[in-house]
Short mmCIF file of N, CA and C in Angstrom, two decimals:
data_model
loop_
_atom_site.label_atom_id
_atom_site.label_comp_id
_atom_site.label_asym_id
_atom_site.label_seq_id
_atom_site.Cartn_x
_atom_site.Cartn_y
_atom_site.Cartn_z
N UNK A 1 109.51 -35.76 46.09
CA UNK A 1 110.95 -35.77 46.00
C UNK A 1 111.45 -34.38 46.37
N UNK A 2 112.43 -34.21 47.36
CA UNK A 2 112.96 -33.14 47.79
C UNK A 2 114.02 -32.76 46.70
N UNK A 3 114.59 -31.35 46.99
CA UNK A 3 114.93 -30.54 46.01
C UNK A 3 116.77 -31.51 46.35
N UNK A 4 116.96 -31.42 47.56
CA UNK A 4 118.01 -32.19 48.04
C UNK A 4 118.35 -33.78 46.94
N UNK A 5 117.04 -34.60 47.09
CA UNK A 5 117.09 -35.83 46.83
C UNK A 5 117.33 -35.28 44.62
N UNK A 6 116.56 -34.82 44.59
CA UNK A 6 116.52 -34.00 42.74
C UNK A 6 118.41 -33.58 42.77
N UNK A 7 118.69 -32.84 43.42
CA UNK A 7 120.32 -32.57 43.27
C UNK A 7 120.95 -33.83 42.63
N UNK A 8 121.07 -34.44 43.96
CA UNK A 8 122.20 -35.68 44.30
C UNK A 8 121.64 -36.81 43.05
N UNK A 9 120.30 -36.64 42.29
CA UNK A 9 120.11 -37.42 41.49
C UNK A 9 120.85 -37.11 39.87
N UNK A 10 120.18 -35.85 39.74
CA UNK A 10 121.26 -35.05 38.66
C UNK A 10 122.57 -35.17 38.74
N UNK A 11 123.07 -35.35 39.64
CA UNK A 11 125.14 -35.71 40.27
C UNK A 11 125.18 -36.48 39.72
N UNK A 12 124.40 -38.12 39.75
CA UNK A 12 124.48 -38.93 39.85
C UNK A 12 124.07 -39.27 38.02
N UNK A 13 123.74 -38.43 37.75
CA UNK A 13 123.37 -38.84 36.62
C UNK A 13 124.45 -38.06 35.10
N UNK A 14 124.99 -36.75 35.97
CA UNK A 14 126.27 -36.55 35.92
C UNK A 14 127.13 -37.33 35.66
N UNK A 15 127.33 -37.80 36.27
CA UNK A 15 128.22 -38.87 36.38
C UNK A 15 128.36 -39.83 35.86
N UNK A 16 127.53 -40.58 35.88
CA UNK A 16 127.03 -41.92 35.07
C UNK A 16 127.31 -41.14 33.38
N UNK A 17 127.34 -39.91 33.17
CA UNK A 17 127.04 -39.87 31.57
C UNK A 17 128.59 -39.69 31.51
N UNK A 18 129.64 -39.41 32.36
CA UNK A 18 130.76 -39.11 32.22
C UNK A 18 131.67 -40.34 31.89
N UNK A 19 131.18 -40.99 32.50
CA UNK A 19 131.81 -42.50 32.78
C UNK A 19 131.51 -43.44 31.60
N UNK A 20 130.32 -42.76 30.92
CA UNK A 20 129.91 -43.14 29.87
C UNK A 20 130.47 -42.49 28.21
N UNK A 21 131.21 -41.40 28.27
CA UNK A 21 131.74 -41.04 27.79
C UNK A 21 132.79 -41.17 27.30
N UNK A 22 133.92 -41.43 28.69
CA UNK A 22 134.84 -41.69 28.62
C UNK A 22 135.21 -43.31 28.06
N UNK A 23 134.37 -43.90 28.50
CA UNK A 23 133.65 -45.70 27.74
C UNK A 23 133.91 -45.20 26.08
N UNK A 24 133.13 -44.16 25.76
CA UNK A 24 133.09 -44.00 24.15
C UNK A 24 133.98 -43.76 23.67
N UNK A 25 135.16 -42.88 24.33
CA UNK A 25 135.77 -42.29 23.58
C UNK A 25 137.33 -42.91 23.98
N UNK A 26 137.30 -43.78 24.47
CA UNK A 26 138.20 -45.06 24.30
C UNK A 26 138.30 -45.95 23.22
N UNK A 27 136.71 -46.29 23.04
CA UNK A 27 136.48 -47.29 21.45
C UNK A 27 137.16 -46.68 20.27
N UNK A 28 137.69 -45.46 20.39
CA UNK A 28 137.74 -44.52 19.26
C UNK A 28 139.00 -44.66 18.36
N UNK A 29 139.37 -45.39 17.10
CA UNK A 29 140.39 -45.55 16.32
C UNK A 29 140.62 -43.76 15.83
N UNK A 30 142.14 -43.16 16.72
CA UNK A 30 142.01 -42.51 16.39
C UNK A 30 143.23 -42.76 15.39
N UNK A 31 143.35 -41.74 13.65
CA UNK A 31 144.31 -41.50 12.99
C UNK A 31 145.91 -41.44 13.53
N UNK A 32 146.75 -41.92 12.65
CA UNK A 32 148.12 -41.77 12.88
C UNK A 32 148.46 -40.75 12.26
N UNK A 33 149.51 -40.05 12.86
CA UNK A 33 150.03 -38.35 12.31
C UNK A 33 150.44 -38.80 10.92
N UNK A 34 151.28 -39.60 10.04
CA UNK A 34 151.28 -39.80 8.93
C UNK A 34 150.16 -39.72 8.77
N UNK A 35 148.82 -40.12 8.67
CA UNK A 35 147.44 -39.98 7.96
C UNK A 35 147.53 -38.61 8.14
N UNK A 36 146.76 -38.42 9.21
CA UNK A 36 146.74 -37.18 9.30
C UNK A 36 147.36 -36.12 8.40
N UNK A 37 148.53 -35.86 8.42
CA UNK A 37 149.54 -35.08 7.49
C UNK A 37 148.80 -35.29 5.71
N UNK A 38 148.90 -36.26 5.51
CA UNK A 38 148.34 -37.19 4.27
C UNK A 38 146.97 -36.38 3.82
N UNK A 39 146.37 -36.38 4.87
CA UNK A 39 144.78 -36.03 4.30
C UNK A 39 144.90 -34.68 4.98
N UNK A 40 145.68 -33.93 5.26
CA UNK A 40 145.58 -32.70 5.31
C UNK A 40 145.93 -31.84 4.12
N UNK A 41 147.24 -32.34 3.58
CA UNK A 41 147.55 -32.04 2.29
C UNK A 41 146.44 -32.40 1.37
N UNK A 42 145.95 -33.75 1.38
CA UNK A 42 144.90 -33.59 0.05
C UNK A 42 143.67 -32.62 0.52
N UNK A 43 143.02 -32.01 1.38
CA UNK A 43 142.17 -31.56 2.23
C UNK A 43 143.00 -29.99 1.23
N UNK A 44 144.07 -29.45 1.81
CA UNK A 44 144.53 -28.40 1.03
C UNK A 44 144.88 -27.71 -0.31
N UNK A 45 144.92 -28.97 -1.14
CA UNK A 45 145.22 -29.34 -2.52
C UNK A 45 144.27 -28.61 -2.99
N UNK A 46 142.97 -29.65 -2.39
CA UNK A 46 141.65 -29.65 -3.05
C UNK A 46 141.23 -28.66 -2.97
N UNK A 47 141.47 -27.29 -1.69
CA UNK A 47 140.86 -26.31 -1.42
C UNK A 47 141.38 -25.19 -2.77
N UNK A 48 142.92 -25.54 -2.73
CA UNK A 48 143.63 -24.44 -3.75
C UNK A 48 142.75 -24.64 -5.43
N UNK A 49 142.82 -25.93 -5.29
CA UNK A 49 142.46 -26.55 -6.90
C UNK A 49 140.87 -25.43 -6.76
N UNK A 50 140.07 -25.48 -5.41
CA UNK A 50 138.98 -25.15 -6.35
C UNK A 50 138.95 -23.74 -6.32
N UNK A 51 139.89 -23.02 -5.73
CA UNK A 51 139.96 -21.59 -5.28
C UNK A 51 140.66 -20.96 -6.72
N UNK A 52 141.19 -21.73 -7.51
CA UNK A 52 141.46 -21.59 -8.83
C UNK A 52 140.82 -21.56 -9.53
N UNK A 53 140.01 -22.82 -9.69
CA UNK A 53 138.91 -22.77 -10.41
C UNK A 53 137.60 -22.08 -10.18
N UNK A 54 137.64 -21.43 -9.37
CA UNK A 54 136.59 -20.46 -9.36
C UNK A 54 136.97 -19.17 -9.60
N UNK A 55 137.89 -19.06 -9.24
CA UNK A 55 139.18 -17.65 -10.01
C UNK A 55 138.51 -17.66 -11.49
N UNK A 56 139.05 -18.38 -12.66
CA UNK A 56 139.11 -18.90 -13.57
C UNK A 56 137.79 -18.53 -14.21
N UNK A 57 136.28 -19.09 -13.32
CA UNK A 57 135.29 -19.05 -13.71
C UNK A 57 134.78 -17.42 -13.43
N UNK A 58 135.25 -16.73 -12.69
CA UNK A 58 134.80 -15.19 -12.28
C UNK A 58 135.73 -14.18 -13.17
N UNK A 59 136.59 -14.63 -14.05
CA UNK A 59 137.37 -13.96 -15.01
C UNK A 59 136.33 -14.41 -15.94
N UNK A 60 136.16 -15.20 -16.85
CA UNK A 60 135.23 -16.04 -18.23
C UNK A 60 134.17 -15.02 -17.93
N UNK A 61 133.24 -15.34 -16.95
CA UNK A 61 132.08 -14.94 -16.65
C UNK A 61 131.81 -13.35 -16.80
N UNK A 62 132.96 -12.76 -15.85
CA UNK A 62 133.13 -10.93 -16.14
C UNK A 62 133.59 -10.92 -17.84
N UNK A 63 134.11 -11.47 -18.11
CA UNK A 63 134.32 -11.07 -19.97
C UNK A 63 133.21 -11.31 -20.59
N UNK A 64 132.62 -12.40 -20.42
CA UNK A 64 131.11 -12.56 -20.95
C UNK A 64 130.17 -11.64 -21.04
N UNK A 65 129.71 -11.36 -19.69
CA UNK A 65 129.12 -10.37 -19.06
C UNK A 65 129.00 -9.62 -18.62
N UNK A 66 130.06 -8.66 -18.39
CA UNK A 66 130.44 -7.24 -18.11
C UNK A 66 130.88 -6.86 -19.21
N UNK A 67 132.30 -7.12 -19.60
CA UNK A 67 133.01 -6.53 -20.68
C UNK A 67 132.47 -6.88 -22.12
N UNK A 68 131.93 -7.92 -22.87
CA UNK A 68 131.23 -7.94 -23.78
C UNK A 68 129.79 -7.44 -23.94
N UNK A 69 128.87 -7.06 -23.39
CA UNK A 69 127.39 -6.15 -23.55
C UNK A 69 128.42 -4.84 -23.72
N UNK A 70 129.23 -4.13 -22.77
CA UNK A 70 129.43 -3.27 -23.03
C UNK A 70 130.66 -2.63 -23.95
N UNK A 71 131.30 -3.91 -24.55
CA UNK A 71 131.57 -3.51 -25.81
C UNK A 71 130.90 -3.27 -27.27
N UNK A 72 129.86 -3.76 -27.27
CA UNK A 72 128.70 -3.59 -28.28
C UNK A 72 128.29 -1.91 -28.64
N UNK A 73 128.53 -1.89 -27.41
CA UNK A 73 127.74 -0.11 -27.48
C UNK A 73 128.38 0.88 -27.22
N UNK A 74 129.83 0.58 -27.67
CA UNK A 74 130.76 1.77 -27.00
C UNK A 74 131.42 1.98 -28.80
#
């Protein structure tokens, strides 16, 4: 097989995966902007809720363990 005939096969196979692609990504139920919007907010909620709660847990934790050992000995 010539380097010529190897090209035009790779093109071809190019191609075929493009066509095949575009096949897939037709099937594709995509979301309505109401959803979207919807689960972006809960997506953000959830981020704040845990960005709190780990706030929350790195305050407890430093009183535990920083500031109480070294109130013992002061």
């Amino acid at each position: 097989m010539s380097l010529v005939e190897k090209m035009q096969g790779g093109v071809r196979g190019t191609v075929q995966f493009l066509v095949e692609v575009r096949s897939e990504v037709q099937k594709i139920t995509w979301p309505s902007k109401d959803e979207v919007r919807r689960l972006t907010l809960v997506i953000l909620g959830f981020v704040v809720f845990m960005a709190v709660l780990i706030g929350l847990m790195d305050i407890l934790l430093q009183l535990i363990l920083v500031r109480g050992p070294s109130g013992l000995f002061s």
